[in-house]
PDB file of C-alpha atoms and ligand atoms in Angstrom:
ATOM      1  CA  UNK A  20      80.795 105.909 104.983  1.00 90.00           C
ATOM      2  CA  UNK A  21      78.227 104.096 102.861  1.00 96.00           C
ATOM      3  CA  UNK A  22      74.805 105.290 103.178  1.00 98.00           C
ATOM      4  CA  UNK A  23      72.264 103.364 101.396  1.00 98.00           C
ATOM      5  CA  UNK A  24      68.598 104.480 100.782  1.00 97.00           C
ATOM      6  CA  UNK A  25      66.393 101.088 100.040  1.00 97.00           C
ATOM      7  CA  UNK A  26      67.371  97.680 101.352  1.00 98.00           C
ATOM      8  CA  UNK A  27      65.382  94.880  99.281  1.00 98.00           C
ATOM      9  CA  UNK A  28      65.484  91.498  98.255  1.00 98.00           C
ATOM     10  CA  UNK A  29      65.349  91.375  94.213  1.00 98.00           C
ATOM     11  CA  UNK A  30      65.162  88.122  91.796  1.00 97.00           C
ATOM     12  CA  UNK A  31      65.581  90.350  88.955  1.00 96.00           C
ATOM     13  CA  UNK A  32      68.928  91.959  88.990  1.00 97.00           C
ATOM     14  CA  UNK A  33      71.243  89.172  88.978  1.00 98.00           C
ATOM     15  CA  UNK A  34      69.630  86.185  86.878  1.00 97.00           C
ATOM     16  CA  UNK A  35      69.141  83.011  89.186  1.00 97.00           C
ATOM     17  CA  UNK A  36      70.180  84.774  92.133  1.00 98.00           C
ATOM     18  CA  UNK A  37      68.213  85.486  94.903  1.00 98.00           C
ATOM     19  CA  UNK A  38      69.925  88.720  95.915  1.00 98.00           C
ATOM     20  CA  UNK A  39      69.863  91.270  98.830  1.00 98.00           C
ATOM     21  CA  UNK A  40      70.064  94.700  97.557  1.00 98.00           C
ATOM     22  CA  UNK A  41      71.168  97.879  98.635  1.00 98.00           C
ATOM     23  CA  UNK A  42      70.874 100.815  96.902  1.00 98.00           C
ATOM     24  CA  UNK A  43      73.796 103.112  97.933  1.00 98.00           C
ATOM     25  CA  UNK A  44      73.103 107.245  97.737  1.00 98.00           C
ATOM     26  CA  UNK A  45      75.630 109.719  96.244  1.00 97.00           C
ATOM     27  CA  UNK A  46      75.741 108.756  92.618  1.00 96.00           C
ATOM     28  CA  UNK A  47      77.376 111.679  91.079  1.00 93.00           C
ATOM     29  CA  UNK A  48      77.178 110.698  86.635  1.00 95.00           C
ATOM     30  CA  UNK A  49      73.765 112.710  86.672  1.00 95.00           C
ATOM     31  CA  UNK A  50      72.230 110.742  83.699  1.00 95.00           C
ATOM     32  CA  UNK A  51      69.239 111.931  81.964  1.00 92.00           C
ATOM     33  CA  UNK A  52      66.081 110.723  82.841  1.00 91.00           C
ATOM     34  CA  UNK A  53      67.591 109.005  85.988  1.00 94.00           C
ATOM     35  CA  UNK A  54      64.777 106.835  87.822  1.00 90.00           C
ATOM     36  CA  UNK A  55      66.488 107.669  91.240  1.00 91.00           C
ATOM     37  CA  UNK A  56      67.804 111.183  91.249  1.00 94.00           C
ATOM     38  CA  UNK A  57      66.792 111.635  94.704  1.00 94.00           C
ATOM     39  CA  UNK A  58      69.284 109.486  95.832  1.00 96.00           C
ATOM     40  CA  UNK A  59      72.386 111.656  93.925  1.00 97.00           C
ATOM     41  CA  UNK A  60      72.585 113.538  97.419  1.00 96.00           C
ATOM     42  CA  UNK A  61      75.447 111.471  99.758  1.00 95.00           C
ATOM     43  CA  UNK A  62      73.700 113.061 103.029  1.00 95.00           C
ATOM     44  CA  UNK A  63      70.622 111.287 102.569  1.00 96.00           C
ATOM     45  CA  UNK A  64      69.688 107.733 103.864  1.00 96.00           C
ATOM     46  CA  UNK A  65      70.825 105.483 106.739  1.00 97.00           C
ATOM     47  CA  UNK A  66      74.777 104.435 107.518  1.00 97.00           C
ATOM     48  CA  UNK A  67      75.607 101.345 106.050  1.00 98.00           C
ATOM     49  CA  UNK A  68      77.947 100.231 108.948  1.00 97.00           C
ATOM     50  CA  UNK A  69      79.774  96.857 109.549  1.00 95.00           C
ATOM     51  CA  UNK A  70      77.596  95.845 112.097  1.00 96.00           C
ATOM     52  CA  UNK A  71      74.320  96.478 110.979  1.00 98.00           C
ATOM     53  CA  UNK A  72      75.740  94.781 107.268  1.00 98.00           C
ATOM     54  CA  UNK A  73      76.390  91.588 109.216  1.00 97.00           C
ATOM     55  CA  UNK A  74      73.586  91.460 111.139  1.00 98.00           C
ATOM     56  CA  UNK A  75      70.738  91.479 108.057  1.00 98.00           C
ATOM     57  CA  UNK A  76      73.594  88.903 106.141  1.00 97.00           C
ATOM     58  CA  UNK A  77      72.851  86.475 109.216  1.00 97.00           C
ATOM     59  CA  UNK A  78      69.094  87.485 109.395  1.00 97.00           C
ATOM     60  CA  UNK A  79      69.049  86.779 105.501  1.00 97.00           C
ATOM     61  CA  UNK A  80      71.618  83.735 105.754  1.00 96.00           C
ATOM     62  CA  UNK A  81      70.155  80.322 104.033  1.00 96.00           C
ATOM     63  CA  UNK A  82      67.788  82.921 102.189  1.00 97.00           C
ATOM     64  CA  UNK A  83      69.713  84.467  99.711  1.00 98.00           C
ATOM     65  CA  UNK A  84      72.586  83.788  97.508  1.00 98.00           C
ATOM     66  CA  UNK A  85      74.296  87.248  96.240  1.00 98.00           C
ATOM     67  CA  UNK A  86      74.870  90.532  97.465  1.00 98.00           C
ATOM     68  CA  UNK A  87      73.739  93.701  95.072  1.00 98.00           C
ATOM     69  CA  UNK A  88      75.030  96.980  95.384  1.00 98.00           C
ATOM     70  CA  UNK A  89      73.352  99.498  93.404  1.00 98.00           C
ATOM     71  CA  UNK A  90      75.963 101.783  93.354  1.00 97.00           C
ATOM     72  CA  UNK A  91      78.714 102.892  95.949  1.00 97.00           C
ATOM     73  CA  UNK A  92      81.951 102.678  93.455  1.00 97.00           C
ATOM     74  CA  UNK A  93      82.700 106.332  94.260  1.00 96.00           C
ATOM     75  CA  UNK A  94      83.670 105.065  98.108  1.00 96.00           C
ATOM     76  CA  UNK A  95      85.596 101.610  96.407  1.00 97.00           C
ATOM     77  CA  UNK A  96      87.596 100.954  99.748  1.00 97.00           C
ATOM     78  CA  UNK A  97      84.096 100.658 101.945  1.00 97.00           C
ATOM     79  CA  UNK A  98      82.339  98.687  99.227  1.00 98.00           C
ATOM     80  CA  UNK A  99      84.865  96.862  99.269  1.00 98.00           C
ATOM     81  CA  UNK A 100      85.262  95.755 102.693  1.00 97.00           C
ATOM     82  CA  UNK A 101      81.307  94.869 102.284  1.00 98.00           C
ATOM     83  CA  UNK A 102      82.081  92.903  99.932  1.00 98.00           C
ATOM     84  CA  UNK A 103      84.676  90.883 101.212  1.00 98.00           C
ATOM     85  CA  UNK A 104      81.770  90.340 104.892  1.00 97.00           C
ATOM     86  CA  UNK A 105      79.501  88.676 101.924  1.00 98.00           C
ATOM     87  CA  UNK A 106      81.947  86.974 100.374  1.00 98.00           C
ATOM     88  CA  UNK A 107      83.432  84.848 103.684  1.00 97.00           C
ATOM     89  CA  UNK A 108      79.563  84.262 104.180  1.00 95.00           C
ATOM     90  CA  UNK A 109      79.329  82.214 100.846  1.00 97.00           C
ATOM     91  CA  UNK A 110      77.652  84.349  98.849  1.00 98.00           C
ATOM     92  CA  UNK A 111      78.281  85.631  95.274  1.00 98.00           C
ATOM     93  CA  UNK A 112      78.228  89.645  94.845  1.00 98.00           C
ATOM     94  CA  UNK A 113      77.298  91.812  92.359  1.00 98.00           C
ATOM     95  CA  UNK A 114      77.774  95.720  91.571  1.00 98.00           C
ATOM     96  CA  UNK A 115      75.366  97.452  89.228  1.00 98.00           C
ATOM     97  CA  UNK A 116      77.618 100.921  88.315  1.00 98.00           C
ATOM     98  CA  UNK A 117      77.053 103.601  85.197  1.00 97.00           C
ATOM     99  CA  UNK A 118      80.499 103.542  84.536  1.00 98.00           C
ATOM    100  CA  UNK A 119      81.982 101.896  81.671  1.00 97.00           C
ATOM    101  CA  UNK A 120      84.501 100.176  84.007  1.00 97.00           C
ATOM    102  CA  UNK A 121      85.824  99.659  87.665  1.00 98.00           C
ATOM    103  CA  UNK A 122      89.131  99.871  89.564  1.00 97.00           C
ATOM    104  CA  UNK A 123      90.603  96.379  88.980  1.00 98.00           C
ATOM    105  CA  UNK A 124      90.602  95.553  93.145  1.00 98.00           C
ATOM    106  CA  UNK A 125      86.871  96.297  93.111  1.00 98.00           C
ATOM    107  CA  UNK A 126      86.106  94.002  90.110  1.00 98.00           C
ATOM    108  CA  UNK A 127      88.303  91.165  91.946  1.00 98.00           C
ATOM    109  CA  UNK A 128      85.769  91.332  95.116  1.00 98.00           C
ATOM    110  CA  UNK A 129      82.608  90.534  92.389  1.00 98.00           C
ATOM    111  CA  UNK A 130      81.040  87.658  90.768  1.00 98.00           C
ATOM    112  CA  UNK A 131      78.905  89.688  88.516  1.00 98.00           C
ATOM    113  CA  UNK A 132      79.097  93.622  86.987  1.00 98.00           C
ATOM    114  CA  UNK A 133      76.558  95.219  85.543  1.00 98.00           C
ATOM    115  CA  UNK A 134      78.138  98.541  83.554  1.00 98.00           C
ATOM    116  CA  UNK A 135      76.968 101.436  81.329  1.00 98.00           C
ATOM    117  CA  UNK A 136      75.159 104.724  82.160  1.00 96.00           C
ATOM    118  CA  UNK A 137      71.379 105.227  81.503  1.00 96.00           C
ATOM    119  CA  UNK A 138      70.950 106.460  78.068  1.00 96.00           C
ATOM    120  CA  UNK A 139      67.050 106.413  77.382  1.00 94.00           C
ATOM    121  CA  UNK A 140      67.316 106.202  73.903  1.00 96.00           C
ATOM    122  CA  UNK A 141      69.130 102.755  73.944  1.00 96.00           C
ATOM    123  CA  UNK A 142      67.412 101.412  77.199  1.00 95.00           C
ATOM    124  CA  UNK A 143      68.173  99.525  79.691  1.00 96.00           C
ATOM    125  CA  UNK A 144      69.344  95.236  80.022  1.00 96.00           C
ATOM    126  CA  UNK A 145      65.937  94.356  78.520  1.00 95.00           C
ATOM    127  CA  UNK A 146      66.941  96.194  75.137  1.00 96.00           C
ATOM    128  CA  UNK A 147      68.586  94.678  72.329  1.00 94.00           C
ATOM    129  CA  UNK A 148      70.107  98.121  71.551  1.00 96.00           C
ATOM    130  CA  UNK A 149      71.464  98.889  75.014  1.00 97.00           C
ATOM    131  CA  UNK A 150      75.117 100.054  75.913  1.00 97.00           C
ATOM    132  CA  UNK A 151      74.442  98.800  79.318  1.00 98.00           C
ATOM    133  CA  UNK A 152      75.962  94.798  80.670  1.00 98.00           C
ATOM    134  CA  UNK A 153      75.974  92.468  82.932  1.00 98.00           C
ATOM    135  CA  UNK A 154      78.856  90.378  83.199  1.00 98.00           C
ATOM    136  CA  UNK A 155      79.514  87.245  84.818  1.00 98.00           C
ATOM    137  CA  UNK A 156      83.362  87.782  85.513  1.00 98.00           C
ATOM    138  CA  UNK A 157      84.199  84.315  86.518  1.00 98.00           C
ATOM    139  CA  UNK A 158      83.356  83.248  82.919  1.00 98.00           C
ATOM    140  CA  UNK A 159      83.837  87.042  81.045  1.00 98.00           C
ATOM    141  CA  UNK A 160      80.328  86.215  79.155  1.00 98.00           C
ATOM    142  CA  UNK A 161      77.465  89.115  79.037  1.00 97.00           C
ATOM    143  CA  UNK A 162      74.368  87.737  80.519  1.00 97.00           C
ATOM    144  CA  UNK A 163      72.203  90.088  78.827  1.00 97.00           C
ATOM    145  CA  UNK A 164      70.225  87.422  76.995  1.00 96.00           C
ATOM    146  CA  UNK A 165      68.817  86.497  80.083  1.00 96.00           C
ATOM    147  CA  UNK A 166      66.714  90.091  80.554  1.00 96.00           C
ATOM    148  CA  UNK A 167      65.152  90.151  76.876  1.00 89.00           C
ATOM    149  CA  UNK A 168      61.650  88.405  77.203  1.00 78.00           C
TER     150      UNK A 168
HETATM  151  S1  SF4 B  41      74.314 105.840  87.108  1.00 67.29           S
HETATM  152 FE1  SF4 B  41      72.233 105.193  87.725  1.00 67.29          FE
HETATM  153  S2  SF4 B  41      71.822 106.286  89.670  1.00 67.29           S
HETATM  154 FE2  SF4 B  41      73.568 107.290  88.681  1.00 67.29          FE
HETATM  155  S3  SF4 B  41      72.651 108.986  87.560  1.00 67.29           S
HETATM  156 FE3  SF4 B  41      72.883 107.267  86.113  1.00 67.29          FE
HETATM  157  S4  SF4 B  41      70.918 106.177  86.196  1.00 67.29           S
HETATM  158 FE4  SF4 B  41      71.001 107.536  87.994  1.00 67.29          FE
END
């Protein structure tokens, strides 16, 4: 099971999406300097279950327009179920992962991908030198532009 440990709405993430976000614990790449290592452990946080997941996607229904997961490829079946519950609700979805790619069944449940681990040197989507981007997969173009101020 999914456990996630913040819920949030963010404008950032996904560029001219208004996106609920759920940042999913157990991530197990272990990058350096990793803003959120206390979410590595899978034990921690609340149960991400099918009927809670619908019941904020009504609460937040007319409100937002994407669905972020912050992680949660390492449980790909679950995720995507979640997915598919956004999806039938109208809205676009979007996975932000450290690897360098996904299982093709997960990528076909997304609108946008955000790939590449967290390599402090290079920086994250608001550096021109990072390995890290976000895709929009219904067009295949990087959307990275849209993070550099
Ligand atoms: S992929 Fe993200 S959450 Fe996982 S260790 Fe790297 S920076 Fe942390």
């Amino acid at each position: 099971m999914l456990r996630f440990s913040i819920e949030q709405v963010v404008w950032q993430e996904v560029p001219g999406e208004v996106s609920l976000a759920y940042t999913i614990t157990g991530c197990t790449l272990g990058c350096k300097g990793c803003h959120s290592s206390e979410t590595w452990d899978a034990n921690r946080g609340t149960l991400l279950t099918d009927e809670y997941f619908e019941q904020r996607l009504n609460q937040y229904r007319g409100l937002i327009s994407c669905l972020l997961f912050l992680g949660g490829e390492w449980q790909s079946t679950e995720l995507q179920r979640k997915l598919k519950l956004a999806r039938r609700q109208g809205l676009r979805t979007c996975l932000y992962t450290g690897l360098d790619d996904i299982e093709p069944k997960l990528k076909a449940e997304l609108t946008y991908l955000k790939t590449g681990r967290w390599l402090p040197e290079r920086g994250g989507l608001d550096s021109p030198t990072t390995n890290q981007r976000l895709v929009d997969l219904r067009t295949g173009q990087s959307l990275n532009h849209r993070f550099i101020r």
